[in-house]
CSV table of C-alpha atoms in Angstrom, one decimal:
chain,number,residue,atom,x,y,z
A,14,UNK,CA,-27.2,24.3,-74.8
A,15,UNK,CA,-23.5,23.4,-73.7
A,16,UNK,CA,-22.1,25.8,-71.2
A,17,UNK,CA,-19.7,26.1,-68.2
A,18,UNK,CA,-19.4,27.9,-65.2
A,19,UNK,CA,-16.8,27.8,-62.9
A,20,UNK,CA,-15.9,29.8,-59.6
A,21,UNK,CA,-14.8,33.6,-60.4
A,22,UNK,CA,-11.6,34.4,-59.2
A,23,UNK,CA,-9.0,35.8,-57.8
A,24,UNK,CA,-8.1,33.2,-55.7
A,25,UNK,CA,-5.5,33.9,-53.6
A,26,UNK,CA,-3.4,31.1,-51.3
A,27,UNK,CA,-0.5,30.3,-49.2
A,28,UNK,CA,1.8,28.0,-50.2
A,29,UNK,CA,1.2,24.2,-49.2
A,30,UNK,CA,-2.5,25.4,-49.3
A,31,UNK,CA,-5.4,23.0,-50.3
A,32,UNK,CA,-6.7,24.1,-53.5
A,33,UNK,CA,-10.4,23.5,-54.6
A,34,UNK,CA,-11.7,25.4,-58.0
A,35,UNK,CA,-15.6,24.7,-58.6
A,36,UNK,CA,-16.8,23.7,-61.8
A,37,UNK,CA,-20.1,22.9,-63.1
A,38,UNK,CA,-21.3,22.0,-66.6
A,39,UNK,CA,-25.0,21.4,-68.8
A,40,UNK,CA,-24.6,19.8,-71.5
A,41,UNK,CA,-26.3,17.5,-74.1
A,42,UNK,CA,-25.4,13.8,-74.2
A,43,UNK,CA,-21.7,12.8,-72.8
A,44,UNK,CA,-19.6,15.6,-73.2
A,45,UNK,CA,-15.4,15.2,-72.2
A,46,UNK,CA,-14.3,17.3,-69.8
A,47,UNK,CA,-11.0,18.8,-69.3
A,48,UNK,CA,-9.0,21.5,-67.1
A,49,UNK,CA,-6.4,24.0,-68.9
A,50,UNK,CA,-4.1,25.9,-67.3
A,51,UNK,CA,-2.5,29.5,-68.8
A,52,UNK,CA,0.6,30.9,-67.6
A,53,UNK,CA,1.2,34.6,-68.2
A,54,UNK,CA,1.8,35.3,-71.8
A,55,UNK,CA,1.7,31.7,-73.3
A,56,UNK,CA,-1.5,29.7,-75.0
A,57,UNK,CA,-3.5,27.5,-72.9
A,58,UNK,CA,-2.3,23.7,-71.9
A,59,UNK,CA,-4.2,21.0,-71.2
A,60,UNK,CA,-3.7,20.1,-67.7
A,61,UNK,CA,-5.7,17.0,-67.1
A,62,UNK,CA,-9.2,15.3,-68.8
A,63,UNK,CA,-11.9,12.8,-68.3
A,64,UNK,CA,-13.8,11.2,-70.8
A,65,UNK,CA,-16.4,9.7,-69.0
A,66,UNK,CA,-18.4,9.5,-65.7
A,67,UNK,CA,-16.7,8.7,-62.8
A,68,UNK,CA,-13.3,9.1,-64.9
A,69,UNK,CA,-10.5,10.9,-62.7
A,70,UNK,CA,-7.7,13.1,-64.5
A,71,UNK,CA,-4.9,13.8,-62.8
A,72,UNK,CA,-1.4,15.4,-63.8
A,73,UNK,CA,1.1,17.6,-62.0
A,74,UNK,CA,-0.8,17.0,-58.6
A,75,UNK,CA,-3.6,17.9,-59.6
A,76,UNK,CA,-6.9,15.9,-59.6
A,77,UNK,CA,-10.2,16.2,-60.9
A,78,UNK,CA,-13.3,13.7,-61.4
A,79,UNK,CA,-16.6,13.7,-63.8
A,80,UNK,CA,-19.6,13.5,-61.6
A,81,UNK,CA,-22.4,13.2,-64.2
A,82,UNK,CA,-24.9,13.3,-60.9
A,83,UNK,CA,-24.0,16.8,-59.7
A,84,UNK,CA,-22.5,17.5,-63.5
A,85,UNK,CA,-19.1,19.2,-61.3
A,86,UNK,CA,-15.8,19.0,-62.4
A,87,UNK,CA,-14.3,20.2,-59.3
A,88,UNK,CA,-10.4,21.0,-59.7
A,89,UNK,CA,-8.6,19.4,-56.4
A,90,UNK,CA,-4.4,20.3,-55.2
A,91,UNK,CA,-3.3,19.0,-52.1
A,92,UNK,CA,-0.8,21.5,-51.6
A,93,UNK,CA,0.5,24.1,-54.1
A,94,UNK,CA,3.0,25.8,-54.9
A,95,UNK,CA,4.0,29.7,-56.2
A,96,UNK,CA,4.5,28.1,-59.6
A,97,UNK,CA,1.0,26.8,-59.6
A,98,UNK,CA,-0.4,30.4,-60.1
A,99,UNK,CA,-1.8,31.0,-63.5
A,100,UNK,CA,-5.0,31.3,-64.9
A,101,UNK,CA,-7.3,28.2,-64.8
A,102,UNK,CA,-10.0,27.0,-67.4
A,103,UNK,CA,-12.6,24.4,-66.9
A,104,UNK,CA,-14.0,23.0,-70.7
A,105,UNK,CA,-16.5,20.9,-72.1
A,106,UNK,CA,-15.7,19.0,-75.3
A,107,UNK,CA,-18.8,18.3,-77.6
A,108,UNK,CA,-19.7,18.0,-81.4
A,109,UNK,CA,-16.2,18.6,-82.8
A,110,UNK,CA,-15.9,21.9,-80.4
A,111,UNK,CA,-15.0,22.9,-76.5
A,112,UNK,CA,-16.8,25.0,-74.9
A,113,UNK,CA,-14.9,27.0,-72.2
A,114,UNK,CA,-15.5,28.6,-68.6
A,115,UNK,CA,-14.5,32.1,-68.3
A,116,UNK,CA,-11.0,31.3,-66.3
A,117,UNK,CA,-10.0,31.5,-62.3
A,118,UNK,CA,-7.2,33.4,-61.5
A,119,UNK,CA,-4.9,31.8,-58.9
A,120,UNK,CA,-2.1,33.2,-57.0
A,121,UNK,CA,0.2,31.7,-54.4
A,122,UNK,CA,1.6,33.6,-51.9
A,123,UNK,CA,5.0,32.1,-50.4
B,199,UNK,CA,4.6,20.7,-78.0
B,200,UNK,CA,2.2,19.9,-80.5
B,201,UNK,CA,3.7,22.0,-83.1
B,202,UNK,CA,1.7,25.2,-83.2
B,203,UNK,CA,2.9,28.1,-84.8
B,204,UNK,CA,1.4,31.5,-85.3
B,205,UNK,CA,2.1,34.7,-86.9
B,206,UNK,CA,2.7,37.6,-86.4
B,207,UNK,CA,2.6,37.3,-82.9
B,208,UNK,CA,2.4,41.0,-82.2
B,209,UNK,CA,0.4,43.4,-84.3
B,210,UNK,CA,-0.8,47.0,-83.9
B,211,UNK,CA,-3.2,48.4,-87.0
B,212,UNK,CA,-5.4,51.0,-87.9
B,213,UNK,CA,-9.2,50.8,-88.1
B,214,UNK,CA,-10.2,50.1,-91.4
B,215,UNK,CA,-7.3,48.5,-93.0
B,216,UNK,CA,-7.4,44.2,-93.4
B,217,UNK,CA,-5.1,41.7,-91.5
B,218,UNK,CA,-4.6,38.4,-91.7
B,219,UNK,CA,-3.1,35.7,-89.3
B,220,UNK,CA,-1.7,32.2,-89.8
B,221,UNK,CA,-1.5,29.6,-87.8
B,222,UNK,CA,0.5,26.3,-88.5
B,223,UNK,CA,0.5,23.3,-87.8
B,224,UNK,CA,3.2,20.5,-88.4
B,225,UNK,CA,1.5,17.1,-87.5
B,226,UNK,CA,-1.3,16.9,-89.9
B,227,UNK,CA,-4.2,16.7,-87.5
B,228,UNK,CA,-7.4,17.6,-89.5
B,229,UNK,CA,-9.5,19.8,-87.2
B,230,UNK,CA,-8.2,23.3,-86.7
B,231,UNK,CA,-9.5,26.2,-84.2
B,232,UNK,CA,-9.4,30.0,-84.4
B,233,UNK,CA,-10.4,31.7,-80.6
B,234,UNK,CA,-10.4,35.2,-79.4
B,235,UNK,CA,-9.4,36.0,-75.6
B,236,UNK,CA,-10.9,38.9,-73.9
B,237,UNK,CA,-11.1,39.6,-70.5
B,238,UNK,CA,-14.2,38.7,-68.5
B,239,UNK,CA,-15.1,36.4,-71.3
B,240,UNK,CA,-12.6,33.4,-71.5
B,241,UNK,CA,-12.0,31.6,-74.9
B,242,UNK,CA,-14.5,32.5,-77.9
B,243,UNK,CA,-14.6,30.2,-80.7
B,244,UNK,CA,-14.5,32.4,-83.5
B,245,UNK,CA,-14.8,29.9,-86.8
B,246,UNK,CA,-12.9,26.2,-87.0
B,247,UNK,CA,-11.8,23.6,-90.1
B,248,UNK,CA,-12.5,19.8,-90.1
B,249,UNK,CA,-10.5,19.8,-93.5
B,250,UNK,CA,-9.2,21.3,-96.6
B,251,UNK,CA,-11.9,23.8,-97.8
B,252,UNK,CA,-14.4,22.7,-95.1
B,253,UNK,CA,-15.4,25.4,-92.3
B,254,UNK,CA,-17.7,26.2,-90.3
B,255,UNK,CA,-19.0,29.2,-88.0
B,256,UNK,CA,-18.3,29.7,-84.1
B,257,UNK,CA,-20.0,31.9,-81.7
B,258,UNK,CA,-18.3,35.1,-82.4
B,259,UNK,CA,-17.5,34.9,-86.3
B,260,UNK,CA,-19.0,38.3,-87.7
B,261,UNK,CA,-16.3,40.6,-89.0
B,262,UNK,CA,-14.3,37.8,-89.8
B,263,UNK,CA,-13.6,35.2,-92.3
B,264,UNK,CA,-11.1,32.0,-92.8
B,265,UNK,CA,-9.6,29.4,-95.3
B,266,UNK,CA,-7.9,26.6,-95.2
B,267,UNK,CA,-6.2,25.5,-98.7
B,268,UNK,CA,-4.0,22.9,-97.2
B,269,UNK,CA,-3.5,20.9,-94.0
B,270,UNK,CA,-1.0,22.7,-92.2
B,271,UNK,CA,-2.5,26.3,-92.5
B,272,UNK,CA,-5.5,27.6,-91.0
B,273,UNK,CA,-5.8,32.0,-91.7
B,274,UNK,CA,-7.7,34.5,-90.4
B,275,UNK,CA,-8.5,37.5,-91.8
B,276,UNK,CA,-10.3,40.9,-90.5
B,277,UNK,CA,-11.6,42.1,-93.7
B,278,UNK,CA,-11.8,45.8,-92.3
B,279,UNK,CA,-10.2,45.7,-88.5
B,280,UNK,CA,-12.1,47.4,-85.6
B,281,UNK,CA,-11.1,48.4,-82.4
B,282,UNK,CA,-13.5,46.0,-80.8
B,283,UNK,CA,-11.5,43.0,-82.6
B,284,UNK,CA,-8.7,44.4,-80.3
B,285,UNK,CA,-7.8,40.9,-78.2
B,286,UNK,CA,-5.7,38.1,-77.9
B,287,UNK,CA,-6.5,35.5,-80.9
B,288,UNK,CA,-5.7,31.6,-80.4
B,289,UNK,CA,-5.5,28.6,-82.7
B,290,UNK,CA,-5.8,25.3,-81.5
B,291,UNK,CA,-5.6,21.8,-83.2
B,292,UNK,CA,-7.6,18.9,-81.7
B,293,UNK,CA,-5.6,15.9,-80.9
B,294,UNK,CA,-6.5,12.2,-81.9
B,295,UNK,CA,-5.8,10.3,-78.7
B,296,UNK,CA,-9.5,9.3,-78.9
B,297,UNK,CA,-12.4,10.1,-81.4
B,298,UNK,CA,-14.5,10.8,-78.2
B,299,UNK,CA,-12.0,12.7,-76.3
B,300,UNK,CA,-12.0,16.1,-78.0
B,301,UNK,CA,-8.8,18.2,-76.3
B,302,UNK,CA,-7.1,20.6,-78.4
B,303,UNK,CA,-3.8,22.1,-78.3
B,304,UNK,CA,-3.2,25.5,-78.7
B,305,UNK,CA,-0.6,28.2,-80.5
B,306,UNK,CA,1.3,30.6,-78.2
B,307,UNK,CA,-1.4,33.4,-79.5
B,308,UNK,CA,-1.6,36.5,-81.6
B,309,UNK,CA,-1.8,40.0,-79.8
B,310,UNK,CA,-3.7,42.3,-82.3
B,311,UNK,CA,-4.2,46.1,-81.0
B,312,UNK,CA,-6.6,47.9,-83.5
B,313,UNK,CA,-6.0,51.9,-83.1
């Protein structure tokens, strides 16, 4: 079946860090993947996506590419920032539904 | 903002007793989403809608039920709340900037305490 797993948290950093959050997916077929963000006490946002292989999303600083070889959709910041901590998701998007990761917790220390 | 709404957003209840939560939507997309959010576990799909009258089951849909009579609203209802239905509970809309794309957009989420 579709599923997600991506690297448990907390993950704590200083600001102007380098920020890498692991993510690895199985899935059927092509599936889109995408990165959501959650700040505390709000609904999820979509932070960036990538339809197909090789695709790279990037918003915000953020960057991430789909590597159908190693099926990763590894979540890339060159340098972040206290407002950057929040609660990360990595998803799959497949028959009409997403399928989501459990979440990484990130917190930047300034 | 892709014009989410859902109410209440805060509810405490007793075990036992039926509630029901809306979620609206104000740009007629046709596929609407009803999560739960519990720690350790992420996002749950609980049941979705790909149109008036038309929905299907998620992973986590016993104890609960859901219609959709018209586009904008999308309710759920716990026929007889339990304290393990105690979570955070989401509704989404999937966007059409692609038919292969699949993101969704989601409400600013329901906080349901069962005592």
């Amino acid at each position: 079946g579709n599923s997600v797993t991506q690297m448990e948290g907390p993950v704590t950093l200083s600001e102007e860090a380098f920020l890498t959050i692991n993510c690895t997916y199985t899935a059927t077929g092509y599936p889109s993947l995408f990165w959501y963000v959650q700040y505390p006490g709000e609904g999820l946002q979509l932070l960036l996506k990538a339809t197909k292989a090789d695709d790279k999303g990037s918003n915000k600083g953020f960057e991430a590419t789909y590597r159908k070889e190693t099926t990763s959709f590894h979540l890339e910041k060159g340098s972040v920032q206290v407002s950057d901590s929040a609660v990360y998701f990595c998803a799959l998007g497949r028959d009409d539904k997403i399928i989501f990761g459990k979440g990484t917790r990130l917190h930047i220390l300034p | 903002d892709a014009g989410i709404t859902q109410s209440p957003r805060h509810k405490v209840t007793e075990t036992g007793t039926p509630v029901t939560l809306r979620c609206h939507q104000t740009e007629n997309h046709r596929y609407m989403y009803w999560y739960r959010q519990d720690p350790g576990h992420g996002l749950r799909l609980i049941h979705y809608s790909y149109g008036v009258k038309d929905t299907d089951k998620g992973e986590v849909s016993d104890g609960y039920s859901v219609s959709r009579s018209k586009t904008e609203d999308f309710l759920l209802t716990l026929e007889s709340a339990t304290s393990s239905q105690t979570s955070v509970y989401f509704c989404a809309i999937r966007g059409t900037s692609g038919r292969s794309s699949y993101e969704q957009y989601f409400g600013p989420g329901t906080r349901l305490t069962v005592t």
